[in-house]
Amino acid sequence: TDGQDLMVFSMYVHEFPTPEAGPSSKRVYVAYLDSVEYFRPRTARTEVYHELLVAYLDWARVRGFEAAHIWACPPQRGNNFIFWCHPTHQRTPSRERLTEWYRAMVERARAVGAVSRVATLYDECFAAVDTMRRRHKPPHTHRPNVWVDARADALDAAPEAARSVA
């Protein structure tokens, strides 16, 4: 590869363009990304990989997809998502570093208009349920104190000698 530009990058994506896909209709799922760090200069890799993802998200938007989901979970060292072999010096990012990498990419996508709204899975699917559960949960002061009542009943039923120990 001396004197030649070489980029080894792969992305697995699931696309669901039709209404028959049910809840996944008009959605894309970026399941896995992988690269082998031959690309030089090394300092340009993140920018180039971000641009590839931003371009894909924009292309999906133009084709009519309305949502994109990104799986941001690094493999454990020794496990590989796509390429079965990486150089020994290539580090696997931590969960925090990978999440920040994706956040920066999504901000770039938003800045160029490829993405209009960003949310987490929790925000989209679970936050409303948690809020509703908290809203309908009786306040602590109005809940029956079953354990205190049960202990009092047990003490009342216990012989006098046992009550003085409690």
PDB file of N, CA and C in Angstrom, residues 114-154:
ATOM      1  N   ALA A 114     -28.756  16.253   7.116  1.00  0.00           N
ATOM      2  CA  ALA A 114     -29.039  14.835   6.853  1.00  0.00           C
ATOM      3  C   ALA A 114     -29.927  14.251   7.940  1.00  0.00           C
ATOM      4  N   VAL A 115     -29.907  14.849   9.128  1.00  0.00           N
ATOM      5  CA  VAL A 115     -30.688  14.398  10.274  1.00  0.00           C
ATOM      6  C   VAL A 115     -31.424  15.610  10.830  1.00  0.00           C
ATOM      7  N   SER A 116     -32.709  15.431  11.131  1.00  0.00           N
ATOM      8  CA  SER A 116     -33.478  16.569  11.644  1.00  0.00           C
ATOM      9  C   SER A 116     -33.742  16.482  13.142  1.00  0.00           C
ATOM     10  N   ARG A 117     -33.734  15.294  13.689  1.00  0.00           N
ATOM     11  CA  ARG A 117     -34.039  15.123  15.120  1.00  0.00           C
ATOM     12  C   ARG A 117     -33.241  13.958  15.662  1.00  0.00           C
ATOM     13  N   VAL A 118     -32.793  14.096  16.904  1.00  0.00           N
ATOM     14  CA  VAL A 118     -31.998  13.048  17.547  1.00  0.00           C
ATOM     15  C   VAL A 118     -32.658  12.680  18.862  1.00  0.00           C
ATOM     16  N   ALA A 119     -32.776  11.389  19.128  1.00  0.00           N
ATOM     17  CA  ALA A 119     -33.338  10.912  20.392  1.00  0.00           C
ATOM     18  C   ALA A 119     -32.690   9.573  20.733  1.00  0.00           C
ATOM     19  N   THR A 120     -32.756   9.216  21.989  1.00  0.00           N
ATOM     20  CA  THR A 120     -32.246   7.917  22.409  1.00  0.00           C
ATOM     21  C   THR A 120     -33.390   6.912  22.429  1.00  0.00           C
ATOM     22  N   LEU A 121     -33.053   5.647  22.488  1.00  0.00           N
ATOM     23  CA  LEU A 121     -34.066   4.598  22.595  1.00  0.00           C
ATOM     24  C   LEU A 121     -34.893   4.793  23.857  1.00  0.00           C
ATOM     25  N   TYR A 122     -34.227   5.156  24.946  1.00  0.00           N
ATOM     26  CA  TYR A 122     -34.945   5.401  26.195  1.00  0.00           C
ATOM     27  C   TYR A 122     -35.972   6.525  26.017  1.00  0.00           C
ATOM     28  N   ASP A 123     -35.546   7.639  25.419  1.00  0.00           N
ATOM     29  CA  ASP A 123     -36.458   8.772  25.214  1.00  0.00           C
ATOM     30  C   ASP A 123     -37.665   8.375  24.362  1.00  0.00           C
ATOM     31  N   GLU A 124     -37.413   7.603  23.334  1.00  0.00           N
ATOM     32  CA  GLU A 124     -38.477   7.236  22.400  1.00  0.00           C
ATOM     33  C   GLU A 124     -39.436   6.183  22.947  1.00  0.00           C
ATOM     34  N   CYS A 125     -38.923   5.226  23.690  1.00  0.00           N
ATOM     35  CA  CYS A 125     -39.744   4.073  24.057  1.00  0.00           C
ATOM     36  C   CYS A 125     -40.063   3.926  25.536  1.00  0.00           C
ATOM     37  N   PHE A 126     -39.207   4.423  26.415  1.00  0.00           N
ATOM     38  CA  PHE A 126     -39.375   4.116  27.827  1.00  0.00           C
ATOM     39  C   PHE A 126     -39.659   5.317  28.720  1.00  0.00           C
ATOM     40  N   ALA A 127     -39.249   6.501  28.325  1.00  0.00           N
ATOM     41  CA  ALA A 127     -39.403   7.674  29.190  1.00  0.00           C
ATOM     42  C   ALA A 127     -40.871   7.928  29.518  1.00  0.00           C
ATOM     43  N   ALA A 128     -41.747   7.812  28.529  1.00  0.00           N
ATOM     44  CA  ALA A 128     -43.178   8.060  28.776  1.00  0.00           C
ATOM     45  C   ALA A 128     -43.751   7.027  29.733  1.00  0.00           C
ATOM     46  N   VAL A 129     -43.336   5.785  29.611  1.00  0.00           N
ATOM     47  CA  VAL A 129     -43.816   4.730  30.504  1.00  0.00           C
ATOM     48  C   VAL A 129     -43.347   5.005  31.926  1.00  0.00           C
ATOM     49  N   ASP A 130     -42.063   5.361  32.091  1.00  0.00           N
ATOM     50  CA  ASP A 130     -41.534   5.669  33.421  1.00  0.00           C
ATOM     51  C   ASP A 130     -42.261   6.856  34.039  1.00  0.00           C
ATOM     52  N   THR A 131     -42.487   7.888  33.249  1.00  0.00           N
ATOM     53  CA  THR A 131     -43.182   9.075  33.745  1.00  0.00           C
ATOM     54  C   THR A 131     -44.599   8.727  34.168  1.00  0.00           C
ATOM     55  N   MET A 132     -45.282   7.937  33.343  1.00  0.00           N
ATOM     56  CA  MET A 132     -46.650   7.543  33.656  1.00  0.00           C
ATOM     57  C   MET A 132     -46.684   6.689  34.931  1.00  0.00           C
ATOM     58  N   ARG A 133     -45.721   5.786  35.057  1.00  0.00           N
ATOM     59  CA  ARG A 133     -45.671   4.927  36.238  1.00  0.00           C
ATOM     60  C   ARG A 133     -45.448   5.776  37.497  1.00  0.00           C
ATOM     61  N   ARG A 134     -44.534   6.748  37.416  1.00  0.00           N
ATOM     62  CA  ARG A 134     -44.278   7.609  38.571  1.00  0.00           C
ATOM     63  C   ARG A 134     -45.487   8.481  38.890  1.00  0.00           C
ATOM     64  N   ARG A 135     -46.171   8.945  37.851  1.00  0.00           N
ATOM     65  CA  ARG A 135     -47.318   9.827  38.047  1.00  0.00           C
ATOM     66  C   ARG A 135     -48.477   9.094  38.717  1.00  0.00           C
ATOM     67  N   HIS A 136     -48.652   7.808  38.413  1.00  0.00           N
ATOM     68  CA  HIS A 136     -49.796   7.059  38.941  1.00  0.00           C
ATOM     69  C   HIS A 136     -49.469   6.255  40.193  1.00  0.00           C
ATOM     70  N   LYS A 137     -48.255   6.331  40.642  1.00  0.00           N
ATOM     71  CA  LYS A 137     -47.852   5.606  41.846  1.00  0.00           C
ATOM     72  C   LYS A 137     -48.359   6.386  43.061  1.00  0.00           C
ATOM     73  N   PRO A 138     -49.054   5.734  43.969  1.00  0.00           N
ATOM     74  CA  PRO A 138     -49.558   6.475  45.126  1.00  0.00           C
ATOM     75  C   PRO A 138     -48.402   7.034  45.955  1.00  0.00           C
ATOM     76  N   PRO A 139     -48.578   8.216  46.505  1.00  0.00           N
ATOM     77  CA  PRO A 139     -47.517   8.774  47.335  1.00  0.00           C
ATOM     78  C   PRO A 139     -47.227   7.855  48.510  1.00  0.00           C
ATOM     79  N   HIS A 140     -46.016   7.918  48.990  1.00  0.00           N
ATOM     80  CA  HIS A 140     -45.574   7.041  50.077  1.00  0.00           C
ATOM     81  C   HIS A 140     -46.472   7.168  51.318  1.00  0.00           C
ATOM     82  N   THR A 141     -46.933   8.363  51.596  1.00  0.00           N
ATOM     83  CA  THR A 141     -47.744   8.581  52.804  1.00  0.00           C
ATOM     84  C   THR A 141     -49.106   7.901  52.725  1.00  0.00           C
ATOM     85  N   HIS A 142     -49.598   7.631  51.519  1.00  0.00           N
ATOM     86  CA  HIS A 142     -50.923   7.022  51.374  1.00  0.00           C
ATOM     87  C   HIS A 142     -50.879   5.513  51.171  1.00  0.00           C
ATOM     88  N   ARG A 143     -49.670   4.967  50.999  1.00  0.00           N
ATOM     89  CA  ARG A 143     -49.569   3.527  50.829  1.00  0.00           C
ATOM     90  C   ARG A 143     -49.669   2.850  52.189  1.00  0.00           C
ATOM     91  N   PRO A 144     -50.383   1.737  52.266  1.00  0.00           N
ATOM     92  CA  PRO A 144     -50.466   1.034  53.546  1.00  0.00           C
ATOM     93  C   PRO A 144     -49.103   0.498  53.952  1.00  0.00           C
ATOM     94  N   ASN A 145     -48.774   0.633  55.180  1.00  0.00           N
ATOM     95  CA  ASN A 145     -47.504   0.154  55.683  1.00  0.00           C
ATOM     96  C   ASN A 145     -47.708  -1.265  56.189  1.00  0.00           C
ATOM     97  N   VAL A 146     -47.684  -2.189  55.277  1.00  0.00           N
ATOM     98  CA  VAL A 146     -48.007  -3.582  55.559  1.00  0.00           C
ATOM     99  C   VAL A 146     -47.054  -4.184  56.577  1.00  0.00           C
ATOM    100  N   TRP A 147     -45.764  -3.925  56.461  1.00  0.00           N
ATOM    101  CA  TRP A 147     -44.790  -4.548  57.351  1.00  0.00           C
ATOM    102  C   TRP A 147     -44.934  -4.057  58.783  1.00  0.00           C
ATOM    103  N   VAL A 148     -45.188  -2.782  58.957  1.00  0.00           N
ATOM    104  CA  VAL A 148     -45.361  -2.255  60.318  1.00  0.00           C
ATOM    105  C   VAL A 148     -46.628  -2.845  60.938  1.00  0.00           C
ATOM    106  N   ASP A 149     -47.714  -2.906  60.160  1.00  0.00           N
ATOM    107  CA  ASP A 149     -48.964  -3.491  60.658  1.00  0.00           C
ATOM    108  C   ASP A 149     -48.777  -4.967  60.990  1.00  0.00           C
ATOM    109  N   ALA A 150     -48.061  -5.708  60.170  1.00  0.00           N
ATOM    110  CA  ALA A 150     -47.845  -7.140  60.401  1.00  0.00           C
ATOM    111  C   ALA A 150     -47.011  -7.354  61.660  1.00  0.00           C
ATOM    112  N   ARG A 151     -46.003  -6.504  61.864  1.00  0.00           N
ATOM    113  CA  ARG A 151     -45.167  -6.627  63.067  1.00  0.00           C
ATOM    114  C   ARG A 151     -46.002  -6.333  64.319  1.00  0.00           C
ATOM    115  N   ALA A 152     -46.841  -5.320  64.245  1.00  0.00           N
ATOM    116  CA  ALA A 152     -47.686  -4.972  65.399  1.00  0.00           C
ATOM    117  C   ALA A 152     -48.638  -6.115  65.719  1.00  0.00           C
ATOM    118  N   ASP A 153     -49.239  -6.717  64.693  1.00  0.00           N
ATOM    119  CA  ASP A 153     -50.133  -7.854  64.911  1.00  0.00           C
ATOM    120  C   ASP A 153     -49.388  -9.021  65.538  1.00  0.00           C
ATOM    121  N   ALA A 154     -48.170  -9.270  65.070  1.00  0.00           N
ATOM    122  CA  ALA A 154     -47.370 -10.375  65.605  1.00  0.00           C
ATOM    123  C   ALA A 154     -47.012 -10.118  67.061  1.00  0.00           C
TER     124      ALA A 154
END
